[in-house]
Short mmCIF file of C-alpha atoms (C1' of nucleotides) in Angstrom, two decimals:
data_model
loop_
_atom_site.label_atom_id
_atom_site.label_comp_id
_atom_site.label_asym_id
_atom_site.label_seq_id
_atom_site.Cartn_x
_atom_site.Cartn_y
_atom_site.Cartn_z
CA MET A 102 57.52 10.51 -130.93
CA ALA A 103 55.30 9.48 -133.87
CA GLU A 104 52.44 11.60 -135.36
CA HIS A 105 48.73 10.64 -135.60
CA GLU A 106 48.32 8.09 -138.48
CA GLU A 107 46.42 10.11 -140.06
CA SER A 108 48.67 13.05 -140.32
CA ARG A 109 50.88 10.96 -142.50
CA CYS A 110 50.21 11.61 -146.28
CA GLU A 111 50.05 7.87 -147.05
CA ASN A 112 47.23 7.67 -144.59
CA CYS A 113 45.26 11.11 -146.06
CA ILE A 114 41.83 10.29 -147.51
CA ILE A 115 42.81 14.29 -149.54
CA ARG A 116 45.18 13.51 -151.84
CA GLU A 117 42.69 10.41 -153.33
CA LEU A 118 41.73 14.25 -155.11
CA ASN A 119 44.31 14.75 -156.63
CA SER A 120 47.58 13.62 -158.31
CA LEU A 121 48.99 12.60 -155.41
CA LYS A 122 47.03 9.23 -155.66
CA ALA A 123 49.28 8.41 -158.33
CA LEU A 124 52.37 7.85 -156.11
CA LYS A 125 53.71 4.79 -154.35
CA LYS A 126 53.25 4.15 -150.57
CA GLU A 127 57.28 4.97 -150.04
CA GLU A 128 57.05 8.11 -151.83
CA LEU A 129 54.34 9.19 -149.67
CA LYS A 130 56.18 8.46 -146.87
CA ALA A 131 58.85 10.63 -148.18
CA ILE A 132 56.85 13.35 -149.06
CA SER A 133 55.20 13.22 -145.33
CA ASP A 134 58.43 12.96 -143.46
CA SER A 135 59.83 16.26 -145.43
CA LYS A 136 56.20 18.65 -145.39
CA VAL A 137 55.35 21.09 -142.58
CA SER A 138 51.59 21.64 -142.02
CA ARG A 139 50.26 25.14 -141.54
CA SER A 140 47.03 26.55 -140.11
CA ILE A 141 46.52 30.20 -142.31
CA LYS A 142 43.48 32.67 -140.65
CA LYS A 143 40.85 34.09 -142.60
CA GLY A 144 42.32 36.44 -145.22
CA GLU A 145 45.77 35.84 -144.60
CA ALA A 146 47.64 35.02 -147.88
CA LEU A 147 49.50 31.72 -148.72
CA PHE A 148 51.58 33.72 -151.42
CA LYS A 149 51.42 37.07 -153.50
CA GLU A 150 52.09 37.16 -156.90
CA GLY A 151 55.19 37.42 -158.47
CA GLU A 152 56.57 35.20 -155.44
CA LYS A 153 59.08 32.48 -156.01
CA LEU A 154 57.86 29.51 -154.16
CA GLY A 155 59.89 26.67 -152.41
CA GLY A 156 57.15 23.85 -153.21
CA VAL A 157 53.63 23.47 -153.48
CA TYR A 158 50.67 23.67 -150.96
CA CYS A 159 47.82 20.67 -150.43
CA VAL A 160 44.73 21.94 -149.17
CA ARG A 161 43.32 19.58 -146.57
CA ASN A 162 40.31 22.03 -145.15
CA GLY A 163 38.90 25.81 -145.93
CA VAL A 164 38.34 27.41 -149.53
CA SER A 165 41.53 30.12 -150.74
CA LYS A 166 40.59 32.38 -153.48
CA LEU A 167 43.55 33.25 -156.64
CA SER A 168 43.08 36.37 -157.70
CA LYS A 169 45.29 38.94 -159.72
CA ILE A 170 46.23 42.37 -160.35
CA SER A 171 45.73 44.04 -163.10
CA ASP A 172 47.36 46.63 -164.35
CA ASN A 173 44.67 49.36 -163.82
CA GLY A 174 44.82 47.83 -160.34
CA LYS A 175 41.45 45.68 -159.66
CA ASP A 176 42.17 42.14 -158.54
CA GLN A 177 40.48 39.66 -160.47
CA ILE A 178 39.82 36.41 -158.89
CA VAL A 179 40.83 33.80 -160.93
CA LYS A 180 39.74 29.95 -159.28
CA ILE A 181 38.60 29.29 -156.01
CA ALA A 182 40.59 26.45 -154.55
CA SER A 183 39.36 24.15 -151.52
CA LYS A 184 40.24 20.62 -149.83
CA GLY A 185 42.54 18.55 -152.75
CA GLU A 186 43.45 21.43 -154.27
CA VAL A 187 47.37 21.49 -154.94
CA LEU A 188 48.36 25.29 -155.31
CA GLY A 189 51.90 26.92 -156.61
CA GLN A 190 52.28 23.45 -158.65
CA ARG A 191 51.73 25.73 -162.00
CA SER A 192 54.21 28.00 -161.79
CA MET A 193 56.76 24.59 -160.08
CA ILE A 194 56.62 23.05 -163.03
CA SER A 195 57.43 26.03 -165.78
CA GLU A 196 59.91 27.44 -163.90
CA GLU A 197 58.54 30.71 -162.27
CA GLY A 198 56.91 33.07 -159.52
CA THR A 199 53.71 32.79 -158.93
CA ASN A 200 51.38 34.56 -161.25
CA LEU A 201 48.24 34.00 -158.76
CA SER A 202 48.02 35.62 -155.69
CA ALA A 203 46.81 33.41 -152.70
CA VAL A 204 44.12 34.17 -149.76
CA ALA A 205 42.23 32.30 -147.38
CA LEU A 206 38.31 33.05 -147.42
CA ASN A 207 38.21 31.00 -144.18
CA ASP A 208 40.30 29.32 -141.56
CA MET A 209 42.68 26.89 -144.03
CA GLU A 210 44.70 23.49 -142.91
CA VAL A 211 47.51 23.13 -145.43
CA CYS A 212 50.41 21.03 -145.98
CA PHE A 213 53.58 22.62 -147.75
CA ILE A 214 55.62 19.77 -149.69
CA PRO A 215 58.84 21.15 -150.41
CA LYS A 216 59.90 22.16 -153.96
CA ASP A 217 62.72 18.89 -154.60
CA GLN A 218 59.47 16.16 -153.29
CA ILE A 219 57.31 17.28 -156.30
CA THR A 220 60.22 17.91 -158.74
CA GLY A 221 62.36 14.31 -158.11
CA ARG A 222 59.19 12.39 -158.88
CA ILE A 223 57.97 14.11 -161.57
CA GLN A 224 60.92 12.72 -162.52
CA ASP A 225 61.14 9.52 -161.73
CA ASN A 226 57.11 8.14 -161.64
CA PRO A 227 55.38 8.63 -165.05
CA ALA A 228 52.10 7.96 -163.93
CA PHE A 229 52.44 10.54 -161.03
CA THR A 230 53.84 12.95 -164.37
CA GLN A 231 50.80 11.66 -166.65
CA ALA A 232 48.41 12.49 -163.18
CA ILE A 233 49.59 16.20 -163.61
CA LEU A 234 49.48 16.84 -167.44
CA LYS A 235 46.23 15.67 -167.36
CA HIS A 236 44.72 17.74 -164.63
CA MET A 237 46.32 20.02 -166.18
CA ALA A 238 44.84 19.88 -169.60
CA HIS A 239 41.27 20.13 -167.75
CA GLU A 240 42.04 23.17 -166.05
CA LEU A 241 43.14 24.55 -169.52
CA LYS A 242 39.54 23.93 -170.80
CA ILE A 243 37.96 25.63 -167.78
CA ALA A 244 40.26 28.78 -168.38
CA ASP A 245 39.14 28.78 -171.89
CA ASP A 246 35.33 28.79 -171.26
CA PHE A 247 36.24 31.13 -168.73
CA ILE A 248 37.90 33.95 -171.28
CA VAL A 249 34.76 33.08 -173.61
CA ASN A 250 32.08 33.91 -170.54
CA MET A 251 34.23 36.81 -169.49
CA ALA A 252 34.44 38.19 -173.17
CA GLN A 253 30.95 37.19 -174.12
CA LYS A 254 28.47 37.38 -171.63
CA THR A 255 27.06 40.36 -169.78
CA VAL A 256 27.61 40.78 -165.48
CA ASN A 257 23.50 39.54 -165.20
CA GLN A 258 24.99 36.78 -167.24
CA ARG A 259 28.20 35.74 -165.22
CA LEU A 260 26.70 36.71 -162.05
CA ALA A 261 24.00 34.44 -162.18
CA GLU A 262 26.63 31.57 -162.97
CA VAL A 263 28.72 32.49 -160.22
CA LEU A 264 26.07 31.43 -158.09
CA LEU A 265 25.14 28.20 -159.73
CA TYR A 266 28.38 27.54 -159.53
CA LEU A 267 28.93 28.20 -155.90
CA SER A 268 26.01 26.28 -155.12
CA THR A 269 27.02 23.19 -157.08
CA THR A 270 30.24 22.92 -155.73
CA PHE A 271 30.40 24.23 -152.26
CA GLY A 272 26.35 23.62 -151.92
CA THR A 273 23.32 24.73 -149.31
CA ASP A 274 22.80 24.33 -145.69
CA GLU A 275 19.82 22.46 -144.38
CA GLU A 276 17.83 26.48 -144.88
CA GLY A 277 19.02 26.26 -148.48
CA TYR A 278 21.92 29.28 -148.22
CA LEU A 279 25.72 28.84 -149.74
CA VAL A 280 27.22 27.91 -147.65
CA LEU A 281 30.78 29.14 -148.78
CA ILE A 282 29.52 33.09 -147.88
CA LEU A 283 31.74 35.69 -150.08
CA SER A 284 31.83 39.04 -149.57
CA ARG A 285 29.99 41.33 -152.16
CA ALA A 286 33.69 42.19 -153.35
CA ASP A 287 34.65 38.93 -153.73
CA ILE A 288 31.63 38.21 -155.70
CA ALA A 289 32.50 41.08 -157.70
CA ASP A 290 35.61 40.23 -158.34
CA VAL A 291 35.23 36.68 -159.40
CA VAL A 292 32.60 38.49 -162.01
CA GLY A 293 34.75 40.56 -163.05
CA THR A 294 32.69 43.59 -162.03
CA ALA A 295 31.81 46.96 -159.87
CA THR A 296 31.25 46.22 -156.42
CA GLU A 297 28.17 48.59 -156.78
CA LEU A 298 26.93 46.35 -159.65
CA CYS A 299 27.43 43.44 -158.09
CA ILE A 300 24.98 44.77 -155.18
CA ARG A 301 22.56 46.23 -157.69
CA THR A 302 22.13 43.16 -159.67
CA LEU A 303 22.03 41.00 -156.51
CA ALA A 304 18.82 43.10 -155.78
CA LYS A 305 17.58 42.69 -159.55
CA PHE A 306 17.54 38.81 -159.13
CA LYS A 307 15.80 39.37 -155.67
CA LYS A 308 12.77 41.46 -156.58
CA GLN A 309 12.55 38.68 -159.88
CA GLY A 310 12.45 36.15 -157.48
CA LEU A 311 15.53 34.13 -158.32
CA ILE A 312 17.39 33.97 -155.00
CA GLU A 313 16.85 35.51 -151.25
CA THR A 314 19.31 37.38 -148.95
CA LYS A 315 19.52 37.31 -145.81
CA GLY A 316 23.17 39.86 -144.76
CA LYS A 317 25.96 38.52 -146.08
CA ARG A 318 23.61 34.94 -147.02
CA ILE A 319 22.45 34.34 -150.93
CA LYS A 320 19.59 31.43 -151.22
CA ILE A 321 18.83 30.54 -154.31
CA LEU A 322 15.08 30.22 -155.09
CA ASP A 323 15.07 30.07 -158.79
CA GLN A 324 17.54 27.36 -160.36
CA SER A 325 16.26 27.11 -162.95
CA GLY A 326 15.98 30.64 -164.01
CA LEU A 327 19.09 31.29 -163.24
CA GLU A 328 20.26 28.74 -165.99
CA LYS A 329 18.06 30.25 -168.45
CA LEU A 330 19.47 33.83 -167.78
CA LYS A 331 23.28 32.72 -167.63
CA ASP A 332 21.83 30.96 -170.86
CA GLY A 333 21.10 34.90 -172.23
CA PHE A 334 17.41 34.00 -172.17
CA GLN A 335 16.77 37.08 -170.70
CA MET B 243 59.55 5.13 -203.64
CA ALA B 244 61.15 7.53 -201.13
CA GLU B 245 60.31 10.08 -199.59
CA HIS B 246 61.93 14.02 -200.16
CA GLU B 247 64.03 14.16 -197.26
CA GLU B 248 62.04 17.42 -195.39
CA SER B 249 59.35 15.57 -195.64
CA ARG B 250 60.28 13.38 -192.67
CA CYS B 251 59.42 14.27 -189.45
CA GLU B 252 63.31 13.41 -188.38
CA ASN B 253 64.41 15.58 -190.48
CA CYS B 254 61.65 18.63 -190.04
CA ILE B 255 63.05 21.39 -188.09
CA ILE B 256 59.95 22.69 -187.08
CA ARG B 257 59.67 20.09 -184.21
CA GLU B 258 62.59 22.08 -182.68
CA LEU B 259 59.30 24.94 -181.75
CA ASN B 260 57.24 22.20 -179.55
CA SER B 261 57.68 19.05 -177.46
CA LEU B 262 57.89 16.31 -179.96
CA LYS B 263 61.62 17.82 -180.18
CA ALA B 264 61.52 15.54 -176.80
CA LEU B 265 61.39 12.40 -179.25
CA LYS B 266 64.33 10.32 -180.39
CA LYS B 267 65.05 9.26 -183.56
CA GLU B 268 63.56 5.93 -183.78
CA GLU B 269 60.17 7.90 -182.00
CA LEU B 270 59.87 10.18 -184.80
CA LYS B 271 60.39 7.64 -187.56
CA ALA B 272 57.02 5.80 -186.62
CA ILE B 273 55.51 9.26 -186.25
CA SER B 274 56.75 9.97 -189.63
CA ASP B 275 55.00 6.62 -191.29
CA SER B 276 52.30 7.35 -189.88
CA LYS B 277 51.03 11.24 -190.35
CA VAL B 278 49.76 12.25 -193.23
CA SER B 279 50.28 15.91 -195.06
CA ARG B 280 47.44 18.52 -195.31
CA SER B 281 46.76 21.13 -197.27
CA ILE B 282 44.35 23.83 -195.71
CA LYS B 283 42.75 27.05 -198.01
CA LYS B 284 42.02 29.88 -195.70
CA GLY B 285 38.91 30.55 -194.24
CA GLU B 286 38.62 25.66 -194.14
CA ALA B 287 38.06 24.10 -191.15
CA LEU B 288 40.81 21.87 -189.35
CA PHE B 289 38.20 21.04 -186.53
CA LYS B 290 34.71 22.12 -185.39
CA GLU B 291 34.33 22.37 -181.23
CA GLY B 292 32.73 19.36 -179.82
CA GLU B 293 34.44 17.07 -182.21
CA LYS B 294 36.33 13.80 -181.19
CA LEU B 295 39.87 14.18 -182.75
CA GLY B 296 41.53 11.08 -184.46
CA GLY B 297 44.39 13.00 -183.52
CA VAL B 298 46.71 15.62 -183.97
CA TYR B 299 47.93 18.75 -186.32
CA CYS B 300 51.17 19.72 -185.84
CA VAL B 301 51.38 23.37 -188.01
CA ARG B 302 53.94 23.65 -190.49
CA ASN B 303 53.07 27.00 -192.36
CA GLY B 304 50.02 29.37 -192.05
CA VAL B 305 48.06 30.79 -188.97
CA SER B 306 44.84 28.86 -187.53
CA LYS B 307 42.38 30.86 -185.34
CA LEU B 308 40.93 28.96 -182.43
CA SER B 309 37.75 30.14 -181.06
CA LYS B 310 34.64 29.15 -179.33
CA ILE B 311 31.19 30.24 -179.85
CA SER B 312 29.36 31.67 -176.48
CA ASP B 313 25.63 30.83 -175.32
CA ASN B 314 25.26 34.10 -176.47
CA GLY B 315 26.39 33.20 -180.55
CA LYS B 316 28.85 35.22 -180.48
CA ASP B 317 32.58 33.58 -181.82
CA GLN B 318 35.55 34.30 -178.80
CA ILE B 319 39.19 33.87 -180.25
CA VAL B 320 40.79 32.63 -177.78
CA LYS B 321 44.37 32.16 -179.79
CA ILE B 322 46.16 32.51 -182.79
CA ALA B 323 48.45 29.25 -183.87
CA SER B 324 51.17 29.48 -185.98
CA LYS B 325 54.43 27.80 -187.56
CA GLY B 326 55.40 25.32 -184.84
CA GLU B 327 51.84 24.89 -182.72
CA VAL B 328 50.31 21.21 -182.07
CA LEU B 329 46.93 21.49 -182.14
CA GLY B 330 43.97 19.55 -180.80
CA GLN B 331 46.72 18.15 -178.41
CA ARG B 332 45.01 19.55 -175.08
CA SER B 333 41.40 17.38 -175.74
CA MET B 334 43.52 14.29 -176.52
CA ILE B 335 45.07 14.24 -173.23
CA SER B 336 42.19 15.67 -171.53
CA GLU B 337 40.30 12.87 -173.29
CA GLU B 338 37.73 14.81 -174.58
CA GLY B 339 36.28 16.28 -177.48
CA THR B 340 37.68 19.27 -178.70
CA ASN B 341 36.93 22.75 -176.85
CA LEU B 342 37.52 25.18 -179.83
CA SER B 343 37.29 25.59 -183.26
CA ALA B 344 40.63 25.55 -185.49
CA VAL B 345 40.07 28.04 -188.40
CA ALA B 346 43.13 28.46 -191.31
CA LEU B 347 43.35 33.11 -191.60
CA ASN B 348 45.82 31.90 -194.29
CA ASP B 349 46.40 28.96 -196.82
CA MET B 350 48.06 26.23 -194.27
CA GLU B 351 50.34 23.01 -194.17
CA VAL B 352 50.10 20.91 -191.26
CA CYS B 353 50.57 17.29 -190.31
CA PHE B 354 48.35 15.14 -188.70
CA ILE B 355 49.48 12.68 -186.28
CA PRO B 356 47.80 9.67 -185.38
CA LYS B 357 46.34 9.46 -181.63
CA ASP B 358 48.03 6.35 -180.50
CA GLN B 359 51.20 7.88 -181.92
CA ILE B 360 51.30 10.57 -179.18
CA THR B 361 49.53 8.81 -176.28
CA GLY B 362 52.08 5.70 -177.19
CA ARG B 363 55.08 7.94 -176.45
CA ILE B 364 53.37 9.63 -173.21
CA GLN B 365 53.37 6.42 -171.78
CA ASP B 366 57.05 5.38 -172.44
CA ASN B 367 58.71 8.70 -172.85
CA PRO B 368 58.72 10.49 -169.56
CA ALA B 369 61.06 13.14 -171.43
CA PHE B 370 57.88 13.84 -173.98
CA THR B 371 55.62 14.14 -171.76
CA GLN B 372 57.14 16.51 -169.36
CA ALA B 373 58.19 18.42 -172.33
CA ILE B 374 54.22 18.73 -172.68
CA LEU B 375 53.43 19.26 -169.23
CA LYS B 376 55.91 22.34 -168.97
CA HIS B 377 53.82 23.77 -172.07
CA MET B 378 50.66 22.53 -170.81
CA ALA B 379 51.43 24.78 -167.65
CA HIS B 380 52.74 27.90 -169.99
CA GLU B 381 49.78 27.97 -171.50
CA LEU B 382 47.71 28.02 -168.16
CA LYS B 383 49.73 31.04 -167.07
CA ILE B 384 48.71 32.60 -170.61
CA ALA B 385 44.47 31.91 -170.08
CA ASP B 386 45.04 33.73 -166.39
CA ASP B 387 46.53 36.72 -167.92
CA PHE B 388 43.93 36.60 -170.66
CA ILE B 389 41.14 36.15 -168.24
CA VAL B 390 42.57 39.61 -165.95
CA ASN B 391 42.27 41.69 -169.51
CA MET B 392 39.33 40.39 -170.50
CA ALA B 393 37.34 40.80 -167.27
CA GLN B 394 39.31 44.06 -166.29
CA LYS B 395 40.75 45.66 -168.95
CA THR B 396 38.65 48.50 -171.82
CA VAL B 397 38.83 47.69 -175.26
CA ASN B 398 40.89 50.09 -175.95
CA GLN B 399 43.25 48.85 -173.41
CA ARG B 400 42.65 45.06 -175.27
CA LEU B 401 43.06 46.80 -179.02
CA ALA B 402 46.15 48.04 -178.03
CA GLU B 403 47.94 45.15 -176.23
CA VAL B 404 46.01 42.93 -179.79
CA LEU B 405 48.11 45.43 -182.12
CA LEU B 406 51.27 45.21 -179.82
CA TYR B 407 50.80 41.47 -179.55
CA LEU B 408 50.83 41.11 -183.38
CA SER B 409 53.31 42.86 -184.00
CA THR B 410 55.57 41.21 -181.85
CA THR B 411 54.60 37.59 -182.39
CA PHE B 412 54.23 37.74 -186.50
CA GLY B 413 56.08 41.15 -187.54
CA THR B 414 55.98 43.69 -190.27
CA ASP B 415 57.05 44.15 -193.69
CA GLU B 416 59.20 46.60 -195.24
CA GLU B 417 57.20 49.33 -194.90
CA GLY B 418 56.40 48.79 -190.92
CA TYR B 419 52.48 47.14 -191.94
CA LEU B 420 51.99 43.66 -189.70
CA VAL B 421 52.55 41.05 -191.51
CA LEU B 422 49.78 38.65 -190.61
CA ILE B 423 46.33 40.91 -191.63
CA LEU B 424 43.16 39.65 -190.36
CA SER B 425 39.46 41.24 -190.97
CA ARG B 426 38.45 44.14 -188.65
CA ALA B 427 35.30 41.01 -187.77
CA ASP B 428 38.68 38.96 -186.38
CA ILE B 429 40.45 41.91 -184.40
CA ALA B 430 36.84 41.90 -182.81
CA ASP B 431 36.54 38.03 -182.24
CA VAL B 432 40.24 38.73 -180.54
CA VAL B 433 39.49 42.12 -178.61
CA GLY B 434 35.75 40.25 -177.50
CA THR B 435 33.73 42.99 -178.90
CA ALA B 436 31.32 43.87 -181.96
CA THR B 437 33.27 45.07 -185.20
CA GLU B 438 31.67 48.86 -185.11
CA LEU B 439 33.42 48.90 -182.55
CA CYS B 440 36.56 47.36 -182.86
CA ILE B 441 36.93 49.69 -185.87
CA ARG B 442 35.68 52.77 -184.49
CA THR B 443 38.03 52.20 -182.04
CA LEU B 444 41.36 51.97 -184.72
CA ALA B 445 39.69 55.00 -186.54
CA LYS B 446 40.50 56.32 -182.69
CA PHE B 447 43.94 55.14 -183.07
CA LYS B 448 44.57 56.85 -186.40
CA LYS B 449 43.44 60.37 -185.05
CA GLN B 450 45.57 60.03 -182.34
CA GLY B 451 48.68 58.93 -184.43
CA LEU B 452 49.53 55.64 -183.10
CA ILE B 453 48.81 53.63 -186.03
CA GLU B 454 47.92 54.20 -189.62
CA THR B 455 46.15 52.10 -192.46
CA LYS B 456 45.56 51.20 -195.81
CA GLY B 457 43.12 48.99 -196.93
CA LYS B 458 42.79 46.44 -193.80
CA ARG B 459 46.18 46.80 -193.60
CA ILE B 460 47.59 48.22 -190.07
CA LYS B 461 50.95 49.91 -189.42
CA ILE B 462 52.14 50.85 -185.79
CA LEU B 463 53.28 54.40 -185.35
CA ASP B 464 53.77 54.60 -181.58
CA GLN B 465 54.43 51.93 -180.19
CA SER B 466 55.17 54.39 -176.24
CA GLY B 467 52.54 55.40 -176.96
CA LEU B 468 50.22 51.81 -177.48
CA GLU B 469 51.83 50.26 -174.01
CA LYS B 470 51.18 53.06 -172.20
CA LEU B 471 47.21 53.02 -173.33
CA LYS B 472 47.20 49.50 -172.46
CA ASP B 473 48.51 49.72 -169.24
CA GLY B 474 45.42 52.27 -169.14
CA PHE B 475 47.92 55.43 -169.12
CA GLN B 476 45.70 57.59 -171.63
"C1'" DG C 43 26.45 48.29 -124.66
"C1'" DA C 44 28.91 51.96 -126.82
"C1'" DT C 45 31.77 53.20 -130.51
"C1'" DA C 46 34.21 52.69 -134.37
"C1'" DA C 47 34.96 50.09 -138.48
"C1'" DA C 48 33.99 47.79 -142.09
"C1'" DA C 49 30.43 45.90 -145.65
"C1'" DG C 50 26.56 46.51 -147.57
"C1'" DA C 51 23.33 49.77 -150.16
"C1'" DT C 52 21.21 53.48 -153.18
"C1'" DG C 53 20.97 57.21 -155.87
"C1'" DA C 54 22.81 60.51 -159.25
"C1'" DC C 55 25.62 60.98 -162.98
"C1'" DT C 56 29.24 59.52 -166.73
"C1'" DT C 57 31.43 57.12 -170.04
"C1'" DT C 58 31.66 52.54 -172.17
"C1'" DT C 59 29.62 49.49 -175.37
"C1'" DG C 60 26.22 46.95 -178.33
"C1'" DT C 61 22.75 47.64 -182.20
"C1'" DC C 62 20.61 48.74 -186.29
"C1'" DA C 63 20.38 50.61 -190.28
"C1'" DG C 64 22.83 52.62 -193.66
"C1'" DT C 65 26.44 54.50 -196.64
"C1'" DT C 66 30.84 53.85 -199.16
"C1'" DG C 67 33.91 51.40 -201.76
"C1'" DG C 68 36.95 47.72 -202.91
"C1'" DC C 69 36.78 43.05 -205.66
"C1'" DC C 70 35.03 39.84 -208.77
"C1'" DA C 71 32.95 37.14 -211.89
"C1'" DA C 72 30.33 37.30 -215.73
"C1'" DT D 90 32.61 47.19 -217.91
"C1'" DT D 91 28.78 46.39 -215.06
"C1'" DG D 92 26.45 44.48 -211.22
"C1'" DG D 93 26.53 41.66 -206.68
"C1'" DC D 94 29.03 41.01 -203.20
"C1'" DC D 95 31.22 41.70 -199.07
"C1'" DA D 96 33.75 43.79 -195.47
"C1'" DA D 97 34.57 48.46 -193.65
"C1'" DC D 98 33.23 52.84 -191.68
"C1'" DT D 99 29.42 56.34 -190.08
"C1'" DG D 100 25.78 58.06 -187.49
"C1'" DA D 101 22.23 57.74 -184.21
"C1'" DC D 102 20.79 55.66 -180.13
"C1'" DA D 103 20.50 52.54 -176.59
"C1'" DA D 104 21.87 49.86 -172.86
"C1'" DA D 105 25.01 48.13 -169.96
"C1'" DA D 106 28.80 49.30 -166.85
"C1'" DG D 107 31.78 52.09 -163.57
"C1'" DT D 108 32.11 55.94 -160.52
"C1'" DC D 109 31.47 58.94 -156.72
"C1'" DA D 110 29.14 60.71 -153.21
"C1'" DT D 111 26.38 59.28 -149.11
"C1'" DC D 112 23.68 56.52 -146.32
"C1'" DT D 113 22.58 52.41 -143.42
"C1'" DT D 114 23.96 48.55 -141.15
"C1'" DT D 115 26.48 44.42 -139.91
"C1'" DT D 116 30.43 43.29 -136.99
"C1'" DA D 117 34.01 43.50 -134.46
"C1'" DT D 118 36.42 45.69 -130.35
"C1'" DC D 119 36.70 47.86 -126.21
#
DNA sequence: GATAAAAGATGACTTTTGTCAGTTGGCCAA
DNA sequence: TTGGCCAACTGACAAAAGTCATCTTTTATC
């Protein structure tokens, strides 16, 4: 029985967003034959830190948080991954367990691609390897910037930055509210602070006319105000 | 006039420490012919953030700090690089200016390898590309861990961790003092705090019998005490 | 729609961290 | 030797962040 056209990797537009676009038709066909589609419900984990993965996950739909629990038991969200992102790639290449946990922030659809399909292509398709390398180099730059932000900026600045990031990355709806809705606790885990302080700071932003809230939904009212704040001009 | 044997890349043992070991004899010869050796005095910069690099620097001797100035004007040291490290590699691959500044912490000897020597090898030697990829994947894991530490740990914990890191990475002299001697300001810039708090915290550690100091030199007295501290059991 | 559970919000307080204004002490060069 | 300079150090205070207890609102479920 033939699968639907759009469920085949060769026809999947998602791959234009990641390193898989460097693969040839035949290679994609082989991957498509061995891949497994999976639905992940909001709140479910794709994998947990330390786990040995048998392959990578290509995100077709939905959003996932990648986090790690520090020695003091607090969770830190390191990245928010959505459509096109390939999860588990890094740990597969360095041949370790995953360093991060991946939990769905809303309902997701992912394709699981077995390990040997990826490692095989890294062995025999230099263009693919180079694409991953370039992507990883970029990720490393982002990580370095993140380190500097966490180390040197205040919660105020970091929260302002996160709100702007959510706006530019995931966009806003017709009413101007951020499309990606996170719990206050999750926002705090991205910012790297306690939930209470996150809530208080949001309330302060609201009082200052920078944002507006409606339940857990957030609307940015003064983008340039937030940008100034993030750069330290308070 | 023939160069000294040990100044040729083919004979340089340093390359065993990095991705260059994946190169073939002829490739190394070509690199050797185009490389330029350079001496950097303590305090001098190899490059500054934002600069476009014409190649990479392979560290033969000495230690360099890699840092970035945050929007608030404070410097954050992201990495301490020594013998074998290749600097500028990441920015070359992602074809951007450097994200970090590199400043010598003591007198250094480096080899400058022109850009096209590296990009050329990435194009035509898959083993080399894979070696860099694997290294970069590992660096990314370290960066993620760093993010979690900066975000979730106290200055106490982070300073304890830095001292242990300096000890295991650069070792101690006959008297037990850390071999790599950093100014208090540099230690503070690694930890991500103000110099005064760094000094105060060192004084506290001293009072607790965890360390001993003599001028700017530091000796670890109670390693397991520091390890407990770093993991949050104070 | 009632009820329980979870998430959001707030007050009061403590701890941690940052800042400013000094003093001390070692090192180098004239 | 002396003066100047810089890094190390200290005290006093202010600001930022974390914690705990409690209350309110929202959401989910029967």
